[in-house]
PDB file of C-alpha atoms and ligand atoms in Angstrom:
ATOM      1  CA  MET A   1       3.321   4.246  29.370  1.00 67.00           C
ATOM      2  CA  ARG A   2      -0.486   4.693  28.874  1.00 72.00           C
ATOM      3  CA  ASP A   3      -2.613   2.544  30.290  1.00 80.00           C
ATOM      4  CA  PRO A   4      -5.106   0.902  27.101  1.00 76.00           C
ATOM      5  CA  LEU A   5      -8.053   0.149  29.432  1.00 81.00           C
ATOM      6  CA  ALA A   6      -7.858   3.593  31.426  1.00 82.00           C
ATOM      7  CA  ALA A   7      -9.462   5.567  28.634  1.00 76.00           C
ATOM      8  CA  PRO A   8     -12.701   4.821  27.011  1.00 75.00           C
ATOM      9  CA  VAL A   9     -12.682   3.507  23.948  1.00 71.00           C
ATOM     10  CA  PRO A  10     -14.508   6.004  21.764  1.00 69.00           C
ATOM     11  CA  LYS A  11     -16.709   4.915  19.292  1.00 74.00           C
ATOM     12  CA  ARG A  12     -15.347   6.608  15.670  1.00 84.00           C
ATOM     13  CA  ARG A  13     -15.233   5.454  11.945  1.00 94.00           C
ATOM     14  CA  LEU A  14     -12.321   3.728  11.549  1.00 97.00           C
ATOM     15  CA  ILE A  15     -10.442   5.787   8.294  1.00 98.00           C
ATOM     16  CA  ALA A  16      -7.133   3.673   7.027  1.00 98.00           C
ATOM     17  CA  VAL A  17      -4.858   4.543   5.008  1.00 98.00           C
ATOM     18  CA  TYR A  18      -2.855   2.263   2.452  1.00 98.00           C
ATOM     19  CA  PRO A  19       0.760   3.841   2.136  1.00 98.00           C
ATOM     20  CA  GLY A  20       3.450   1.930  -0.550  1.00 98.00           C
ATOM     21  CA  SER A  21       5.057   2.701  -3.851  1.00 97.00           C
ATOM     22  CA  PHE A  22       3.190   0.499  -5.760  1.00 97.00           C
ATOM     23  CA  ASP A  23       5.641   0.271  -8.464  1.00 96.00           C
ATOM     24  CA  PRO A  24       3.314  -1.003 -10.596  1.00 96.00           C
ATOM     25  CA  LEU A  25       0.010  -2.594  -8.050  1.00 97.00           C
ATOM     26  CA  THR A  26       0.339  -6.364  -8.220  1.00 97.00           C
ATOM     27  CA  ASN A  27      -2.463  -8.890  -6.790  1.00 97.00           C
ATOM     28  CA  GLY A  28      -0.559  -9.106  -3.422  1.00 96.00           C
ATOM     29  CA  HIS A  29      -1.982  -5.611  -2.760  1.00 97.00           C
ATOM     30  CA  MET A  30      -4.766  -6.094  -4.234  1.00 97.00           C
ATOM     31  CA  ASP A  31      -6.015  -8.445  -1.877  1.00 97.00           C
ATOM     32  CA  VAL A  32      -4.589  -6.587   0.775  1.00 97.00           C
ATOM     33  CA  ILE A  33      -6.808  -2.903  -0.147  1.00 98.00           C
ATOM     34  CA  ALA A  34     -10.053  -5.709  -0.767  1.00 98.00           C
ATOM     35  CA  ARG A  35      -9.471  -7.298   2.736  1.00 98.00           C
ATOM     36  CA  GLY A  36      -8.635  -3.722   4.094  1.00 98.00           C
ATOM     37  CA  SER A  37     -11.861  -2.013   2.633  1.00 98.00           C
ATOM     38  CA  ARG A  38     -14.479  -4.629   4.366  1.00 98.00           C
ATOM     39  CA  LEU A  39     -12.715  -3.746   7.656  1.00 97.00           C
ATOM     40  CA  ALA A  40     -12.613  -0.381   6.959  1.00 98.00           C
ATOM     41  CA  ASP A  41     -15.166   2.601   6.829  1.00 98.00           C
ATOM     42  CA  GLN A  42     -13.298   4.514   4.360  1.00 98.00           C
ATOM     43  CA  LEU A  43      -9.550   3.122   2.937  1.00 98.00           C
ATOM     44  CA  ILE A  44      -7.273   5.608   1.216  1.00 98.00           C
ATOM     45  CA  VAL A  45      -4.273   3.478  -0.809  1.00 98.00           C
ATOM     46  CA  ALA A  46      -1.543   6.635  -0.562  1.00 98.00           C
ATOM     47  CA  ILE A  47       1.070   5.968  -2.849  1.00 98.00           C
ATOM     48  CA  LEU A  48       4.612   7.880  -1.860  1.00 97.00           C
ATOM     49  CA  SER A  49       5.656   9.610  -4.431  1.00 95.00           C
ATOM     50  CA  ASN A  50       9.009   9.991  -4.396  1.00 81.00           C
ATOM     51  CA  THR A  51      11.114  12.571  -6.199  1.00 74.00           C
ATOM     52  CA  GLN A  52      14.769  10.253  -4.918  1.00 75.00           C
ATOM     53  CA  LYS A  53      12.677   6.270  -6.247  1.00 77.00           C
ATOM     54  CA  GLN A  54      13.146   5.588  -9.676  1.00 87.00           C
ATOM     55  CA  ALA A  55      10.147   4.402 -10.703  1.00 93.00           C
ATOM     56  CA  LEU A  56       9.291   2.459 -13.411  1.00 93.00           C
ATOM     57  CA  PHE A  57       5.264   3.850 -13.812  1.00 95.00           C
ATOM     58  CA  THR A  58       4.851   7.709 -13.447  1.00 94.00           C
ATOM     59  CA  LEU A  59       3.234   8.660 -10.218  1.00 96.00           C
ATOM     60  CA  ASP A  60      -0.142  10.042 -12.441  1.00 96.00           C
ATOM     61  CA  GLU A  61      -0.046   5.895 -14.446  1.00 95.00           C
ATOM     62  CA  ARG A  62       0.239   4.327 -10.453  1.00 97.00           C
ATOM     63  CA  ILE A  63      -2.638   6.456 -10.273  1.00 97.00           C
ATOM     64  CA  ALA A  64      -5.221   5.363 -12.225  1.00 97.00           C
ATOM     65  CA  MET A  65      -3.869   2.052 -12.631  1.00 96.00           C
ATOM     66  CA  ILE A  66      -5.203   2.051  -8.508  1.00 97.00           C
ATOM     67  CA  ARG A  67      -8.499   3.707  -9.956  1.00 97.00           C
ATOM     68  CA  ASP A  68      -9.089   0.871 -12.089  1.00 96.00           C
ATOM     69  CA  ALA A  69      -8.483  -1.973 -10.514  1.00 97.00           C
ATOM     70  CA  THR A  70     -10.310  -0.671  -6.727  1.00 97.00           C
ATOM     71  CA  ALA A  71     -13.228   0.571  -9.322  1.00 97.00           C
ATOM     72  CA  ALA A  72     -15.708  -1.650  -7.786  1.00 97.00           C
ATOM     73  CA  LEU A  73     -14.951  -0.762  -4.150  1.00 98.00           C
ATOM     74  CA  PRO A  74     -17.222   2.494  -3.383  1.00 97.00           C
ATOM     75  CA  ASN A  75     -15.115   3.219   0.080  1.00 98.00           C
ATOM     76  CA  VAL A  76     -11.361   3.414  -1.398  1.00 98.00           C
ATOM     77  CA  GLN A  77      -9.924   6.057  -2.652  1.00 98.00           C
ATOM     78  CA  VAL A  78      -6.426   6.522  -4.328  1.00 98.00           C
ATOM     79  CA  ASP A  79      -3.978   9.437  -4.040  1.00 98.00           C
ATOM     80  CA  SER A  80      -0.097  10.304  -3.508  1.00 98.00           C
ATOM     81  CA  PHE A  81       2.040  12.137  -0.690  1.00 98.00           C
ATOM     82  CA  THR A  82       5.177  13.493   0.336  1.00 97.00           C
ATOM     83  CA  GLY A  83       7.183  13.759   3.602  1.00 96.00           C
ATOM     84  CA  LEU A  84       6.307  11.732   6.368  1.00 98.00           C
ATOM     85  CA  LEU A  85       2.962   9.045   6.621  1.00 98.00           C
ATOM     86  CA  VAL A  86       2.626  10.036   9.539  1.00 98.00           C
ATOM     87  CA  ASP A  87       1.762  13.449   8.728  1.00 98.00           C
ATOM     88  CA  TYR A  88      -0.087  12.382   5.947  1.00 98.00           C
ATOM     89  CA  ALA A  89      -2.839  10.156   8.136  1.00 98.00           C
ATOM     90  CA  ALA A  90      -2.851  13.035  10.561  1.00 97.00           C
ATOM     91  CA  GLN A  91      -3.838  15.088   6.989  1.00 98.00           C
ATOM     92  CA  ARG A  92      -6.115  12.917   6.031  1.00 98.00           C
ATOM     93  CA  GLY A  93      -7.757  12.276   9.552  1.00 97.00           C
ATOM     94  CA  ALA A  94      -6.785   8.472   9.213  1.00 98.00           C
ATOM     95  CA  ASN A  95      -6.283   6.658  12.602  1.00 96.00           C
ATOM     96  CA  VAL A  96      -5.130   3.777  11.220  1.00 98.00           C
ATOM     97  CA  VAL A  97      -2.204   2.912   8.713  1.00 98.00           C
ATOM     98  CA  LEU A  98      -2.742  -0.851   7.146  1.00 98.00           C
ATOM     99  CA  ARG A  99       0.400  -2.455   5.732  1.00 98.00           C
ATOM    100  CA  GLY A 100       0.758  -6.228   4.327  1.00 97.00           C
ATOM    101  CA  ILE A 101       2.855  -9.093   6.115  1.00 97.00           C
ATOM    102  CA  ARG A 102       3.919 -11.545   3.234  1.00 94.00           C
ATOM    103  CA  ALA A 103       7.154 -14.027   5.325  1.00 91.00           C
ATOM    104  CA  ILE A 104       8.826 -13.366   8.319  1.00 90.00           C
ATOM    105  CA  SER A 105      11.078 -11.616   5.691  1.00 88.00           C
ATOM    106  CA  ASP A 106       8.662  -8.264   5.974  1.00 93.00           C
ATOM    107  CA  TYR A 107       8.482  -8.731   9.705  1.00 95.00           C
ATOM    108  CA  GLU A 108      11.572  -6.456  10.831  1.00 96.00           C
ATOM    109  CA  SER A 109      10.995  -3.179   8.388  1.00 96.00           C
ATOM    110  CA  GLU A 110       7.491  -3.003   8.523  1.00 97.00           C
ATOM    111  CA  LEU A 111       7.625  -3.653  12.922  1.00 97.00           C
ATOM    112  CA  GLN A 112      10.707  -1.269  13.058  1.00 98.00           C
ATOM    113  CA  MET A 113       8.375   1.340  10.274  1.00 98.00           C
ATOM    114  CA  ALA A 114       5.226   1.102  12.763  1.00 98.00           C
ATOM    115  CA  LEU A 115       7.251   1.574  15.546  1.00 98.00           C
ATOM    116  CA  MET A 116       8.902   4.745  14.672  1.00 98.00           C
ATOM    117  CA  ASN A 117       5.371   5.598  13.169  1.00 98.00           C
ATOM    118  CA  ARG A 118       3.392   4.880  16.954  1.00 98.00           C
ATOM    119  CA  LYS A 119       6.393   6.537  18.724  1.00 98.00           C
ATOM    120  CA  MET A 120       6.182  10.275  15.976  1.00 98.00           C
ATOM    121  CA  ARG A 121       2.338   9.529  16.146  1.00 97.00           C
ATOM    122  CA  PRO A 122       0.425   7.467  18.566  1.00 97.00           C
ATOM    123  CA  GLU A 123      -2.752   7.871  17.332  1.00 95.00           C
ATOM    124  CA  THR A 124      -2.398   6.144  14.247  1.00 96.00           C
ATOM    125  CA  GLU A 125      -2.179   2.291  14.915  1.00 97.00           C
ATOM    126  CA  THR A 126      -0.729   0.119  12.534  1.00 98.00           C
ATOM    127  CA  ILE A 127      -2.841  -2.727  11.225  1.00 98.00           C
ATOM    128  CA  PHE A 128      -1.034  -5.594   9.381  1.00 98.00           C
ATOM    129  CA  LEU A 129      -2.887  -8.338   7.612  1.00 98.00           C
ATOM    130  CA  MET A 130      -1.671 -11.673   6.470  1.00 96.00           C
ATOM    131  CA  ALA A 131      -0.964 -11.928   2.630  1.00 93.00           C
ATOM    132  CA  ALA A 132      -3.327 -14.737   1.133  1.00 94.00           C
ATOM    133  CA  GLU A 133      -0.896 -17.712   0.979  1.00 94.00           C
ATOM    134  CA  GLU A 134      -1.398 -17.594  -3.577  1.00 95.00           C
ATOM    135  CA  TYR A 135       0.135 -14.515  -3.124  1.00 94.00           C
ATOM    136  CA  SER A 136       2.911 -14.197  -1.346  1.00 93.00           C
ATOM    137  CA  PHE A 137       5.165 -14.922  -3.445  1.00 94.00           C
ATOM    138  CA  ILE A 138       4.851 -11.803  -5.149  1.00 95.00           C
ATOM    139  CA  SER A 139       6.671  -8.687  -4.720  1.00 95.00           C
ATOM    140  CA  SER A 140       6.407  -4.814  -7.151  1.00 94.00           C
ATOM    141  CA  ARG A 141      10.246  -5.103  -7.473  1.00 93.00           C
ATOM    142  CA  MET A 142      10.385  -8.381  -9.225  1.00 95.00           C
ATOM    143  CA  VAL A 143       7.418  -7.421 -11.012  1.00 95.00           C
ATOM    144  CA  LYS A 144       8.880  -4.914 -12.401  1.00 92.00           C
ATOM    145  CA  GLU A 145      12.624  -6.532 -13.363  1.00 93.00           C
ATOM    146  CA  ILE A 146       9.980  -8.972 -15.539  1.00 94.00           C
ATOM    147  CA  ILE A 147       8.540  -6.264 -17.026  1.00 92.00           C
ATOM    148  CA  THR A 148      12.391  -4.514 -18.123  1.00 91.00           C
ATOM    149  CA  LEU A 149      12.979  -8.338 -19.185  1.00 92.00           C
ATOM    150  CA  GLY A 150      10.329  -8.052 -21.612  1.00 90.00           C
ATOM    151  CA  GLY A 151       8.294 -11.029 -19.718  1.00 92.00           C
ATOM    152  CA  ASP A 152       4.738 -11.528 -19.236  1.00 92.00           C
ATOM    153  CA  VAL A 153       3.811 -10.108 -15.421  1.00 94.00           C
ATOM    154  CA  ALA A 154       0.208 -11.023 -16.047  1.00 93.00           C
ATOM    155  CA  ALA A 155      -0.142 -13.742 -13.224  1.00 95.00           C
ATOM    156  CA  PHE A 156       1.131 -11.161 -11.353  1.00 96.00           C
ATOM    157  CA  VAL A 157      -0.685  -8.206 -11.626  1.00 96.00           C
ATOM    158  CA  PRO A 158      -5.020  -7.049 -11.868  1.00 95.00           C
ATOM    159  CA  SER A 159      -6.672  -8.594 -14.701  1.00 93.00           C
ATOM    160  CA  ALA A 160      -7.876  -4.558 -14.768  1.00 91.00           C
ATOM    161  CA  ILE A 161      -4.643  -3.060 -15.246  1.00 92.00           C
ATOM    162  CA  ALA A 162      -2.985  -5.671 -17.044  1.00 89.00           C
ATOM    163  CA  GLU A 163      -2.963  -3.497 -20.264  1.00 89.00           C
ATOM    164  CA  ARG A 164      -1.326  -0.838 -19.268  1.00 90.00           C
ATOM    165  CA  VAL A 165       1.695  -3.210 -18.121  1.00 88.00           C
ATOM    166  CA  ARG A 166       1.861  -4.981 -21.221  1.00 87.00           C
ATOM    167  CA  ALA A 167       2.691  -1.297 -22.404  1.00 89.00           C
ATOM    168  CA  LYS A 168       4.618  -0.635 -20.128  1.00 86.00           C
ATOM    169  CA  VAL A 169       6.768  -4.193 -20.836  1.00 83.00           C
ATOM    170  CA  ARG A 170       6.640  -2.566 -25.236  1.00 86.00           C
ATOM    171  CA  GLU A 171       8.114   0.323 -24.095  1.00 85.00           C
ATOM    172  CA  THR A 172      10.747  -0.988 -22.450  1.00 81.00           C
ATOM    173  CA  LYS A 173      12.115  -3.069 -24.798  1.00 73.00           C
TER     174      LYS A 173
HETATM  175  O1  PNS B   1       5.794   0.019  -0.719  1.00 54.61           O
HETATM  176  P1  PNS B   1       6.770  -0.216  -0.164  1.00 54.61           P
HETATM  177  O2  PNS B   1       7.999   1.223  -1.042  1.00 54.61           O
HETATM  178  O3  PNS B   1       7.094  -0.985   0.976  1.00 54.61           O
HETATM  179  O4  PNS B   1       6.131   1.419   1.149  1.00 54.61           O
HETATM  180  C1  PNS B   1       7.216   2.075   1.906  1.00 54.61           C
HETATM  181  C2  PNS B   1       6.227   3.416   1.908  1.00 54.61           C
HETATM  182  C3  PNS B   1       6.058   4.285   1.376  1.00 54.61           C
HETATM  183  C4  PNS B   1       5.008   3.056   3.215  1.00 54.61           C
HETATM  184  C5  PNS B   1       7.732   4.170   3.982  1.00 54.61           C
HETATM  185  O5  PNS B   1       8.412   4.091   2.783  1.00 54.61           O
HETATM  186  C6  PNS B   1       6.977   5.443   3.721  1.00 54.61           C
HETATM  187  O6  PNS B   1       5.906   5.424   4.954  1.00 54.61           O
HETATM  188  N1  PNS B   1       7.326   6.019   3.843  1.00 54.61           N
HETATM  189  C7  PNS B   1       7.547   7.881   4.174  1.00 54.61           C
HETATM  190  C8  PNS B   1       8.452   8.536   4.248  1.00 54.61           C
HETATM  191  C9  PNS B   1       7.779   8.896   6.309  1.00 54.61           C
HETATM  192  O7  PNS B   1       6.891   8.143   6.882  1.00 54.61           O
HETATM  193  N2  PNS B   1       9.121   7.506   7.014  1.00 54.61           N
HETATM  194  C10 PNS B   1       9.432   7.398   7.954  1.00 54.61           C
HETATM  195  C11 PNS B   1       8.663   5.441   8.111  1.00 54.61           C
HETATM  196  S1  PNS B   1       9.436   4.988   9.645  1.00 54.61           S
END
């Protein structure tokens, strides 16, 4: 194990990747993006393009929604990726992976993912932001379920994308 005090700390830009499925983007994600954009020089919101997982919103819809919601944050970019997150981070020159943690139940899988990623690419540090209390109960999985059952999710998603989400509710009815 490398001695963390032995190496000089290089001055460098903090380029963070915030990966996820974002199906759809929620107020909880938005909180992490806004806070992450204040910490990082550049924040790349990277949507996993997963052909195996059945998504409610297409990749293009998710990209458009996140672009709309983050339009006021100049250092935030929206992108998609396939394959390993650490490979994507390397390709984008990112030194940090950003993730949010809502509750202790998130911790176990997030820890495992961070350790696996660190083993594969030690240069990439994972930074966790604790979710804001008011959003800590929101999950994309439940928002998605409410949408497919025709419910109103306006309280759980950024207002900039509420109309697109309503359109999906009408479409799935
Ligand atoms: O929003 P999610 O579904 O919790 O995000 C999970 C995500 C996309 C961060 C994770 O599945 C991921 O990084 N997938 C890419 C493939 C990969 O690198 N797998 C190894 C991680 S240990």
